[in-house]
Coordinates of C-alpha atoms and ligand atoms in Angstrom, one line a residue:
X49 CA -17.4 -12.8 -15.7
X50 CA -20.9 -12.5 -13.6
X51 CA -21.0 -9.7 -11.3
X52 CA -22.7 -9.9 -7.3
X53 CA -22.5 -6.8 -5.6
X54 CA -24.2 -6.9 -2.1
X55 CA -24.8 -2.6 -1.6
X56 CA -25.8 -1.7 1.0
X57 CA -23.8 -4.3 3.4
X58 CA -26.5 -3.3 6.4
X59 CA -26.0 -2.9 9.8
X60 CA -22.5 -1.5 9.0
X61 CA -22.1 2.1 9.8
X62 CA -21.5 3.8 6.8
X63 CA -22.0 3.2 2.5
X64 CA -20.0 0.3 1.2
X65 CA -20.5 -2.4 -1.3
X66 CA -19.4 -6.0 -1.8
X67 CA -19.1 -7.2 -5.5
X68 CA -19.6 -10.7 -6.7
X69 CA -18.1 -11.7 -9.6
X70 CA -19.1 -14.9 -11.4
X71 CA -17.7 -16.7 -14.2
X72 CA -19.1 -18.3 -17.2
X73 CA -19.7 -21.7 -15.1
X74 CA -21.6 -19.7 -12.5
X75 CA -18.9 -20.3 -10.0
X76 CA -17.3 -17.0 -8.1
X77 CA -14.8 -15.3 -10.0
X78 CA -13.5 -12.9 -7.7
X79 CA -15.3 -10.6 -4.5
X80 CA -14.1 -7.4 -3.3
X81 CA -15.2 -5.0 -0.7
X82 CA -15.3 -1.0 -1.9
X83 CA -16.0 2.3 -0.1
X84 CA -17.7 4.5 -2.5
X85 CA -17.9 7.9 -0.4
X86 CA -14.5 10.4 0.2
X87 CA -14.6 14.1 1.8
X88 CA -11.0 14.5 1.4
X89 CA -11.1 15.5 5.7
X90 CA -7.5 15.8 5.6
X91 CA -7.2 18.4 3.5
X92 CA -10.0 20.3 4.8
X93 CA -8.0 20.1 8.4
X94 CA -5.0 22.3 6.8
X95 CA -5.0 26.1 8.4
X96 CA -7.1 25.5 11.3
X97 CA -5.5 26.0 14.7
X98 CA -4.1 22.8 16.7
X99 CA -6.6 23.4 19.3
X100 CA -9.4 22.7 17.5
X101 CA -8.4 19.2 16.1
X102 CA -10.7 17.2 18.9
X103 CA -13.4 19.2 18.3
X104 CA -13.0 19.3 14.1
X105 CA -11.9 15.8 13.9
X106 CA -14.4 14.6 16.1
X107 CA -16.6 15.5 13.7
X108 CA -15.8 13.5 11.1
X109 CA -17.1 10.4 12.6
X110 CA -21.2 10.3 13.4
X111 CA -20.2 6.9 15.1
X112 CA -16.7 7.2 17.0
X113 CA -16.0 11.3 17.6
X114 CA -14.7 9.9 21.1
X115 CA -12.0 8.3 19.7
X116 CA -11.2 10.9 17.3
X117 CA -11.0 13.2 19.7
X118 CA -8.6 11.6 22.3
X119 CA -6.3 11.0 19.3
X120 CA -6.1 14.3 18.4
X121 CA -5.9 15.4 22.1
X122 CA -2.9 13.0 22.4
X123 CA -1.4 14.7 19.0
X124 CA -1.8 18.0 20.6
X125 CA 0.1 16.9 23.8
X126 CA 3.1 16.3 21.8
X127 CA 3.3 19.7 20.1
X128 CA 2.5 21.2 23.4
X129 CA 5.5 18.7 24.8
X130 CA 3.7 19.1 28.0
X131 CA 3.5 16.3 30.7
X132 CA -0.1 15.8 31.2
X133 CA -1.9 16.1 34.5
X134 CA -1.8 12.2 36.1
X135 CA -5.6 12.8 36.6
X136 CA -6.2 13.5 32.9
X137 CA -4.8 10.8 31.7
X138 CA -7.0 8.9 34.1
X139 CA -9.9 10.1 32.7
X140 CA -9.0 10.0 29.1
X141 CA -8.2 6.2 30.0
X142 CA -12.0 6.3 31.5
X143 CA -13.8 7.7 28.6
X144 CA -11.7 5.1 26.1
X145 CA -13.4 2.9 28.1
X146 CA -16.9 4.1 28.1
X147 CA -16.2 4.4 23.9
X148 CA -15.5 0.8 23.7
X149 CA -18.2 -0.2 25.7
X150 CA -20.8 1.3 23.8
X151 CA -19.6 0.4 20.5
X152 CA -19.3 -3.3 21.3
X153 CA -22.2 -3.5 22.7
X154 CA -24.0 -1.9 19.7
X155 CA -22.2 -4.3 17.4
X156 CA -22.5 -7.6 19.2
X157 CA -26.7 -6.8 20.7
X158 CA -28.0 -4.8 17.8
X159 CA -25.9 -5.7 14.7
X160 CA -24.8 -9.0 15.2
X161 CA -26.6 -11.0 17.6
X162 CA -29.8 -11.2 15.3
X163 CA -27.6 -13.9 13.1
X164 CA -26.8 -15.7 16.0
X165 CA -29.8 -15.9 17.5
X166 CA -32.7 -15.7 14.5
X167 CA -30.0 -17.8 11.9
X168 CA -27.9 -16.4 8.9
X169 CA -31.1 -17.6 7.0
X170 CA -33.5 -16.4 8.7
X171 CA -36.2 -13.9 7.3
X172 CA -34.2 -10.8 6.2
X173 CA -37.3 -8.8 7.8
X174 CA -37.1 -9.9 11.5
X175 CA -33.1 -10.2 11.6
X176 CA -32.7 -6.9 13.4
X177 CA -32.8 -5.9 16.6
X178 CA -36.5 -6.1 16.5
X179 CA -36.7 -9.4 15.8
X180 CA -34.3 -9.8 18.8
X181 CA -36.6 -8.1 21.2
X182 CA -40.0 -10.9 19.9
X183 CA -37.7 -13.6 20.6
X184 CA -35.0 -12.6 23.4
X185 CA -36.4 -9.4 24.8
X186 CA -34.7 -9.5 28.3
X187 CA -31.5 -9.8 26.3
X188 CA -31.9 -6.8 23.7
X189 CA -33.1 -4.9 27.1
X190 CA -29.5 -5.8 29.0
X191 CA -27.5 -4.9 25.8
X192 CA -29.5 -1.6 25.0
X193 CA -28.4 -0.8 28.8
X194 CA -25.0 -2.1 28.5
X195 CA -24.1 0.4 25.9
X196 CA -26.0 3.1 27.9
X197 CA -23.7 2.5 30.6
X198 CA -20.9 3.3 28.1
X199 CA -22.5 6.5 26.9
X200 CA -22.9 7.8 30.4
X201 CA -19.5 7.5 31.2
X202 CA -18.5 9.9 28.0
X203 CA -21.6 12.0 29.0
X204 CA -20.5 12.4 32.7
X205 CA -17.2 13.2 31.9
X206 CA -17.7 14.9 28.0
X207 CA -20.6 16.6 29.2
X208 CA -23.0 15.5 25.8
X209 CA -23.1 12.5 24.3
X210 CA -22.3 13.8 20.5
X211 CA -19.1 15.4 19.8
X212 CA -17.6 15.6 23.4
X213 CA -14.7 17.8 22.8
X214 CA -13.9 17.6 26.1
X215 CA -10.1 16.2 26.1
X216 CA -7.9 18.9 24.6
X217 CA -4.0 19.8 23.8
X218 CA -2.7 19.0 27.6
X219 CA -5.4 17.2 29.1
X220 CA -9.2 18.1 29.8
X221 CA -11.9 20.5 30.1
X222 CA -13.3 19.1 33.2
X223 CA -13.1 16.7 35.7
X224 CA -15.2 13.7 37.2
X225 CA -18.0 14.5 40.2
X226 CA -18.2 12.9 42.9
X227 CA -21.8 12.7 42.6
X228 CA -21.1 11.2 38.6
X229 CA -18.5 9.1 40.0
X230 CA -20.6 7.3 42.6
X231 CA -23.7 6.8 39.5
X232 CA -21.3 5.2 37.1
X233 CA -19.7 3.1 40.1
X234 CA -23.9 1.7 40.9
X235 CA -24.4 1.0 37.7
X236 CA -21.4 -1.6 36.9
X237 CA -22.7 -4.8 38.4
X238 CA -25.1 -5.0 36.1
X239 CA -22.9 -4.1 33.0
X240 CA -20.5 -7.2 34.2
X241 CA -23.6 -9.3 34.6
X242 CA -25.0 -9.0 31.0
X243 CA -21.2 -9.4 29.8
X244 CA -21.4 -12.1 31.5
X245 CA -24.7 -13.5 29.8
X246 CA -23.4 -12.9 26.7
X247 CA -19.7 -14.0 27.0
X248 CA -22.0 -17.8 28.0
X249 CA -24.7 -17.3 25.1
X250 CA -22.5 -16.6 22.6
X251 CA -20.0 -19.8 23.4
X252 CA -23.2 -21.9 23.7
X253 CA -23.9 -20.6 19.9
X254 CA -20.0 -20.9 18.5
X255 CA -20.9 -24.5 18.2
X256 CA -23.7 -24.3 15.8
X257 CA -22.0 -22.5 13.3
X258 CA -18.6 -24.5 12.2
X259 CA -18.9 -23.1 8.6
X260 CA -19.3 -19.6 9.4
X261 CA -16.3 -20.2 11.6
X262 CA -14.3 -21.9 9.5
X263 CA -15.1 -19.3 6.9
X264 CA -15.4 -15.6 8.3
X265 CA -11.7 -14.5 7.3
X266 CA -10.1 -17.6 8.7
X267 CA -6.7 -17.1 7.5
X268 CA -2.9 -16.6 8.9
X269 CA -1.8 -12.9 9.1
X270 CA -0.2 -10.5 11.1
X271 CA -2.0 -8.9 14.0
X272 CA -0.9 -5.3 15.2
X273 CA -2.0 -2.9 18.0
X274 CA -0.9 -1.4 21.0
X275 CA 0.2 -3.3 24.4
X276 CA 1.8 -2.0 27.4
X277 CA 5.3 -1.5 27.9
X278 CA 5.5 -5.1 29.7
X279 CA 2.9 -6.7 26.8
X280 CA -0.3 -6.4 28.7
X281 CA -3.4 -5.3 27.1
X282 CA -3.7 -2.1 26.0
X283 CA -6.2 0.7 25.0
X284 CA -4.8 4.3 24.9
X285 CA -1.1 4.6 25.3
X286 CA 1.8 1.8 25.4
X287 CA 3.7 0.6 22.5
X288 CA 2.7 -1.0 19.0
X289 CA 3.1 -4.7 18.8
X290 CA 3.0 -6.6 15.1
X291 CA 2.7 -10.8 16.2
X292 CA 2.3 -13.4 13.4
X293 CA -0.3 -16.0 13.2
X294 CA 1.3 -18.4 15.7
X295 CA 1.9 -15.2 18.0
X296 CA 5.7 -15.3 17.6
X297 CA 6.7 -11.3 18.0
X298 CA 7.6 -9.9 14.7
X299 CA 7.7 -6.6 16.1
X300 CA 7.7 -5.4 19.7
X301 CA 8.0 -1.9 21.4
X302 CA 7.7 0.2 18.3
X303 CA 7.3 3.8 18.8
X304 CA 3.6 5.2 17.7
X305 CA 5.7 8.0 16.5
X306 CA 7.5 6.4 14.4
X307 CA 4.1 4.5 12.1
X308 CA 6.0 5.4 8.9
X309 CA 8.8 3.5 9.3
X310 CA 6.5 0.5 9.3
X311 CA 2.9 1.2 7.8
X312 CA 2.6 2.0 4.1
X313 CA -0.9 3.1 2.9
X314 CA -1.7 1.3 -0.6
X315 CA -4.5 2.9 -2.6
X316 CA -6.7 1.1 -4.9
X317 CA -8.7 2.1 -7.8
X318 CA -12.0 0.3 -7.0
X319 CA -12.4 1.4 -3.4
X320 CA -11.5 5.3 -2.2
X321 CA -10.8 3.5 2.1
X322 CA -6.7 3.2 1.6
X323 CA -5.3 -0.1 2.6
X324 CA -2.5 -0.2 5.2
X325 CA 0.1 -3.1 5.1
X326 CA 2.9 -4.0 7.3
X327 CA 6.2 -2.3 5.4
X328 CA 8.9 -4.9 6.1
X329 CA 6.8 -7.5 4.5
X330 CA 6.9 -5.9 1.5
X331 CA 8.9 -5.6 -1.2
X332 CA 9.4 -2.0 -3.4
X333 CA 7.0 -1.9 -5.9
X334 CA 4.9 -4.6 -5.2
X335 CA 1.2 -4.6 -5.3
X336 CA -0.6 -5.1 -2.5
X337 CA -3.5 -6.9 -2.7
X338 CA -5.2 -9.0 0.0
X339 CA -3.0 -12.0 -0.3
X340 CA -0.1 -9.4 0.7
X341 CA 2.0 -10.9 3.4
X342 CA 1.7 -6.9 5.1
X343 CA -2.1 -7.7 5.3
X344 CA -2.7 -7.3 9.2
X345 CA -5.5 -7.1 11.4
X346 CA -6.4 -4.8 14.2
X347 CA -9.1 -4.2 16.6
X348 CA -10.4 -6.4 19.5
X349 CA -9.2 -9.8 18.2
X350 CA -5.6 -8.9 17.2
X351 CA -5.6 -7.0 20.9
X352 CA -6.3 -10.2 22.4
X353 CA -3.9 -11.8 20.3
X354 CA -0.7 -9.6 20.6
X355 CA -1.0 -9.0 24.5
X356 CA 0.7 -11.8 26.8
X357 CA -2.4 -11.6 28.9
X358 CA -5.2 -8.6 30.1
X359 CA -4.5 -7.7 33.6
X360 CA -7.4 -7.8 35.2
X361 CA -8.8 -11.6 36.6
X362 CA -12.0 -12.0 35.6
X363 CA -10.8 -10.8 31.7
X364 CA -7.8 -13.0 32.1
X365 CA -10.0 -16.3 32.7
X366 CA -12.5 -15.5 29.7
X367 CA -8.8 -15.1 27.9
X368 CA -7.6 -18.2 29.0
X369 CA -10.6 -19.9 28.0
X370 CA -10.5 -18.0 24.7
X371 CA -7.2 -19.3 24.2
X372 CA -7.9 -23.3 24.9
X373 CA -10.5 -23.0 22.8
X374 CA -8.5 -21.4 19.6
X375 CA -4.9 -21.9 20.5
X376 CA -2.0 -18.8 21.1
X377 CA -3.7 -16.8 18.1
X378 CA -7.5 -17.1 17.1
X379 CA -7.1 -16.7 13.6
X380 CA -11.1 -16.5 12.5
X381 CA -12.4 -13.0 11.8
X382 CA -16.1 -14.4 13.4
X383 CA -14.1 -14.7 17.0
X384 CA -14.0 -10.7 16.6
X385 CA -17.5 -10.8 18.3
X386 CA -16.0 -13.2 21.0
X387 CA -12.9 -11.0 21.7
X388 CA -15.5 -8.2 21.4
X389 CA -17.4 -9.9 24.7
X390 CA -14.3 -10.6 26.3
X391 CA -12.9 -6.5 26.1
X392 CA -15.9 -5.0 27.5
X393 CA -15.4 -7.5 30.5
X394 CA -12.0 -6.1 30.4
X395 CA -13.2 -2.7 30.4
X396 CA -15.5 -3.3 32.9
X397 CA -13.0 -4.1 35.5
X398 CA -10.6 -1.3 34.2
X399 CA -13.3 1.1 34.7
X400 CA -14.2 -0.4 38.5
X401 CA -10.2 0.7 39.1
X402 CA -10.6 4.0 37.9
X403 CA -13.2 4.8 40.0
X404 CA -12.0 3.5 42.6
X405 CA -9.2 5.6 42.4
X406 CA -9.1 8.3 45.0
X407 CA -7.1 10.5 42.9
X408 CA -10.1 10.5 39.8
X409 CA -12.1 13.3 41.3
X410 CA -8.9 15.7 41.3
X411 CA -9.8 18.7 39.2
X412 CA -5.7 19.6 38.3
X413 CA -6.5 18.3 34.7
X414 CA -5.1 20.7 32.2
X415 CA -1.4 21.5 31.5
X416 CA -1.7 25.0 29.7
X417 CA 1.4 25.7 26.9
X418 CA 2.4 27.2 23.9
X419 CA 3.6 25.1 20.8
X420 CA 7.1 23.5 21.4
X421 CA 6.8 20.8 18.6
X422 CA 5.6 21.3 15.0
X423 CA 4.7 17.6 14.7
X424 CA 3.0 15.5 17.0
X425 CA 1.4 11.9 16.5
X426 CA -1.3 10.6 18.6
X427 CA -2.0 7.1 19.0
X428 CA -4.9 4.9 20.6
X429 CA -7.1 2.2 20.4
X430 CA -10.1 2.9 19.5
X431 CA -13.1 0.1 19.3
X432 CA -12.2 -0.7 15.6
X433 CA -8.4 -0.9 16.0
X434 CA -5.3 1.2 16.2
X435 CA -6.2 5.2 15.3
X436 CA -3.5 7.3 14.4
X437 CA -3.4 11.1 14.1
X438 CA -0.3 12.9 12.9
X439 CA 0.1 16.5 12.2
X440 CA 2.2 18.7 11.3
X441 CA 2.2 22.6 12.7
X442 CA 3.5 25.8 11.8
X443 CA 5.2 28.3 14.7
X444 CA 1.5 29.9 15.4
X445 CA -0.1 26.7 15.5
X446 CA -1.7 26.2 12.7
X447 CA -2.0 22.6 10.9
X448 CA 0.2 22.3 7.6
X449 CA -0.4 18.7 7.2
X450 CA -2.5 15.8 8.3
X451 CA -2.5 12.3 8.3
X452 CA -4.5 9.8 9.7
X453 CA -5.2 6.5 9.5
X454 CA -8.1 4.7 10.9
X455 CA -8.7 1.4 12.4
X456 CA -11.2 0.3 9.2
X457 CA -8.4 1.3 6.8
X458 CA -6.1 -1.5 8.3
X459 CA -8.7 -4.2 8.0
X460 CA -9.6 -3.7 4.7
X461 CA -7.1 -5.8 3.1
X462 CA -8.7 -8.6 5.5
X463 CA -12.3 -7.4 4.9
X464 CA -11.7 -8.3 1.3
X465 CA -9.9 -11.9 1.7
X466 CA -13.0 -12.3 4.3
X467 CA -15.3 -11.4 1.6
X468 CA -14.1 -13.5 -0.6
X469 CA -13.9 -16.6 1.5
X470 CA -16.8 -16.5 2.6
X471 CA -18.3 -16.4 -0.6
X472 CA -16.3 -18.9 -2.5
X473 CA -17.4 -21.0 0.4
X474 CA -20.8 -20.7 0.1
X475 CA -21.2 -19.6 -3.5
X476 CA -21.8 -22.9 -5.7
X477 CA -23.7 -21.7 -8.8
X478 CA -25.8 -18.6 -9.8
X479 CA -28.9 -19.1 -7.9
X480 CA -27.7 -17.8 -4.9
X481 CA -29.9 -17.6 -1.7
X482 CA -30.3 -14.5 0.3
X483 CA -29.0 -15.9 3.3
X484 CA -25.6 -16.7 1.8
X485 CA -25.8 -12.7 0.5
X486 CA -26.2 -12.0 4.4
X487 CA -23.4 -14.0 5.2
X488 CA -20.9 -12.5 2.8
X489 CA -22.4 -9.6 4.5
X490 CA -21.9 -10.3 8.2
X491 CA -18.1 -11.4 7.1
X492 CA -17.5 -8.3 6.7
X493 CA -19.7 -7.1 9.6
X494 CA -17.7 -8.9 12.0
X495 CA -14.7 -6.2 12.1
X496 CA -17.2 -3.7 12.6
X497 CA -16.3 -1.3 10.1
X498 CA -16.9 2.0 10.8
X499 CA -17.5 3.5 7.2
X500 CA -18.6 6.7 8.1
X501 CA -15.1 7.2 9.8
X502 CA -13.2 5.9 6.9
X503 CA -14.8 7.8 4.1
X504 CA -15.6 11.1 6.5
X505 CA -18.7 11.3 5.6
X506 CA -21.0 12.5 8.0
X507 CA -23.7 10.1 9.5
X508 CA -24.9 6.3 8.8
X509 CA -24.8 5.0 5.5
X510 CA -25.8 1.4 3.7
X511 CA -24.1 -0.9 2.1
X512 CA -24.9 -3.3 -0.5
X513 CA -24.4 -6.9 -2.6
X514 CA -24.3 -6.8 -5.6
X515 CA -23.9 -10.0 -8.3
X516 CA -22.8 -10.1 -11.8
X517 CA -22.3 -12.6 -14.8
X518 CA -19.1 -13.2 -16.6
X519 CA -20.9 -10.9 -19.0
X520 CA -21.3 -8.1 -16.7
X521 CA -25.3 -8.3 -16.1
X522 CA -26.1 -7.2 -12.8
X523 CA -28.2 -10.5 -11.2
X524 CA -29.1 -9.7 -7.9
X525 CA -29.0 -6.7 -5.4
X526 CA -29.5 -7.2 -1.5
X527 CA -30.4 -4.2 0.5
X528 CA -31.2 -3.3 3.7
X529 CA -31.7 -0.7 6.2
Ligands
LIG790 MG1 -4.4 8.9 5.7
LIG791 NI1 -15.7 6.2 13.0

């Protein structure tokens, strides 16, 4: 069997590496998608007080700390069992929205929109954000402003961009000025207008690439995250929804709490990112692999796909389109940069209510308690998907056990079929071109994984493709920075 292995996968945050495996008639054997780099974070979280969860667990992600840290907050309000401050959980709610703002806009301007606008084929040396700025410079200006926008909301309510362990057991450190609050609110006409710009490029563009579409993880499977408790779109608290590919509910109003009871956490030898699949689908014993009928998605797409509809109008009409477009469910991985658009308009408009909100700039923001629980779950959405945080305490406070599983970790059964697709698509001998290496690539690119979160390791790491024969030779590496 030949052996491709694309390491690093670039402009993915983190180290990974996608192997190609041909056989002896040059065709693709088999593809899988590995995470090479492990901390063992959970184990390292085991004797430190509850109060410092945000701020330690923040810190295991260079790339998402917010979300870390609001579901370790959330955690800590359940062993507290205090009812938080209704202002806090406002501006919890704000800063989520300020985190998925600036990581979709990173992913869709910077990482992504180079294939879309310079071609999958394109040269490898201007398909970055650079070449973006020669060939659509007021674009790459909008979206390096659009996720500015998002980092100022975490900085005007976290204080610093990096790290903000700002939400804590019972609520916050701080609340929202007025004089902060009246910035963010000058500032949002321009975030909804490049949203905007991009929501019309990027259909404009869906046209010209049918086989990427067809292609990028297009396959049936379950979709899981959280909706409100009437099944409206959902970012921070709410209730866990699991819809099939036809969005008939296979699940509805699951407790967070309760994840166990329905998420198992496979572990494979070739990669050291665990693979979550849907329990009930499975039987005892059996392997799961990426053809497992527990494989789900999460993130912005299955979001889209679980909740009856957004909320807000101008989110709800992009959804409605969204929805003529792909039927009930879109079941293609590449409409993950679509759904992406479509949430930051959604946020937009979510964070235009919040500050609007004449109870926002209230500074009663911290419920102060001692522990009354020795295990509490927190659960939100972060960018990537569904985060969970679970620990376990003892009387004084101090973590006994941890578990967490993160949004990347849930996809990677579907990054894998994805890989694979895509390249036994594309893949028709040995002689493989670099621009099908960057589409197996961008397959994988288009959940956004966050590998520094799933691996804990600290900071931005590549990842690579790598090919090799039936007889094990390795062919061809691709990698970039
Ligand atoms: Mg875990
Ligand atoms: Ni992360």
């Amino acid at each position: 069997m030949k052996r491709l292995v694309i390491d690093p996968v670039t402009r993915i945050e983190g180290h990974a590496k996608i192997s190609l495996f041909l056989d002896d008639a040059g065709k693709l054997a088999d593809a899988k998608f590995h995470v090479t780099e492990f901390r063992g974070f959970e184990a390292f979280c085991v004797g430190r007080p509850l109060w410092e969860m945000p701020s330690l667990t923040g810190r295991t992600c260079g790339i998402c700390p917010v979300s870390h840290v609001l579901a370790a907050a959330k955690a800590g309000d359940e062993i507290l069992a205090v009812k938080l401050p209704e202002t806090a959980l406002k501006l919890r709610r704000l800063m989520n929205l300020g985190q998925l703002i600036q990581s979709h806009a990173l992913s869709f301007f910077h990482l992504s929109s180079p294939d879309f606008l310079l071609g999958f084929d394109s040269d490898p040396a201007k398909r970055n954000v650079f070449g973006l700025m020669d060939v659509e410079p007021e674009l790459a200006r909008r979206g390096i402003r659009l996720r500015k926008f998002g980092q100022d909301i975490i900085a005007k309510l976290g204080g610093q961009k990096i790290h903000p362990a700002w939400a804590v057991p019972g609520g916050v450190r701080q609340g929202l000025s007025e004089e902060h609050r009246l910035e963010l609110l000058e500032a949002l006409p321009e975030a909804q207008e490049t949203t905007f710009l991009a929501l019309e490029l990027f259909k404009t563009l869906l046209d010209k690439f049918p086989e990427e579409v067809a292609s990028f993880g297009n396959f049936p499977s379950l979709f899981l995250g959280l909706v409100t408790p009437e099944g409206l779109w959902e970012h921070h608290d709410g209730l866990i929804r699991v819809v099939d590919e036809t969005g008939a509910l296979v699940a509805d109003k699951l407790e967070p709490a309760d994840y166990l009871d329905y998420i198992g956490e496979a572990s494979h030898n070739h990669s050291y990112l665990k693979s979550p699949y849907y329990r009930p689908n499975v039987a005892e014993g059996e392997a799961i692999t990426p053809e497992s009928a527990g494989l789900y998605r999460v993130g912005p797409l299955a979001r889209l796909n679980i909740c009856n509809r957004i909320g807000t109008p101008l989110a709800d009409k992009e959804l409605t389109e969204f929805r003529e477009r792909f039927g009930r469910v879109a079941l293609s991985s590449f409409q993950y940069h679509y759904a992406r658009l479509i949430e930051i308009l959604a946020c937009t408009e979510a964070v235009a209510l919040h500050l609007q909100d004449p109870k926002i700039t209230d500074t009663r923001v911290r419920a102060q308690a001692g522990i009354n629980v020795l295990r509490g779950v927190g659960v939100s959405e972060a960018p990537r998907g569904t985060l969970f945080h679970d620990y376990h305490v003892d009387e004084n406070g101090l973590i006994t056990k941890v578990n967490m599983i993160i949004a990347t970790g849930q996809n990677n059964l579907a990054m894998n079929r994805t890989v694979k697709q895509i390249a036994q698509t594309f893949i028709k001998g040995p002689d493989i071109a670099e621009g099908i290496l960057n589409r197996i690539e961008a397959g994988a690119r288009a959940f956004d994984p966050c590998l520094s979160c799933s691996t804990h390791a600290i900071g931005q790491m590549p990842m690579q493709v790598e090919l090799f024969s039936a007889q094990g030779e390795l062919l061809k590496r691709l990698e970039r920075n």
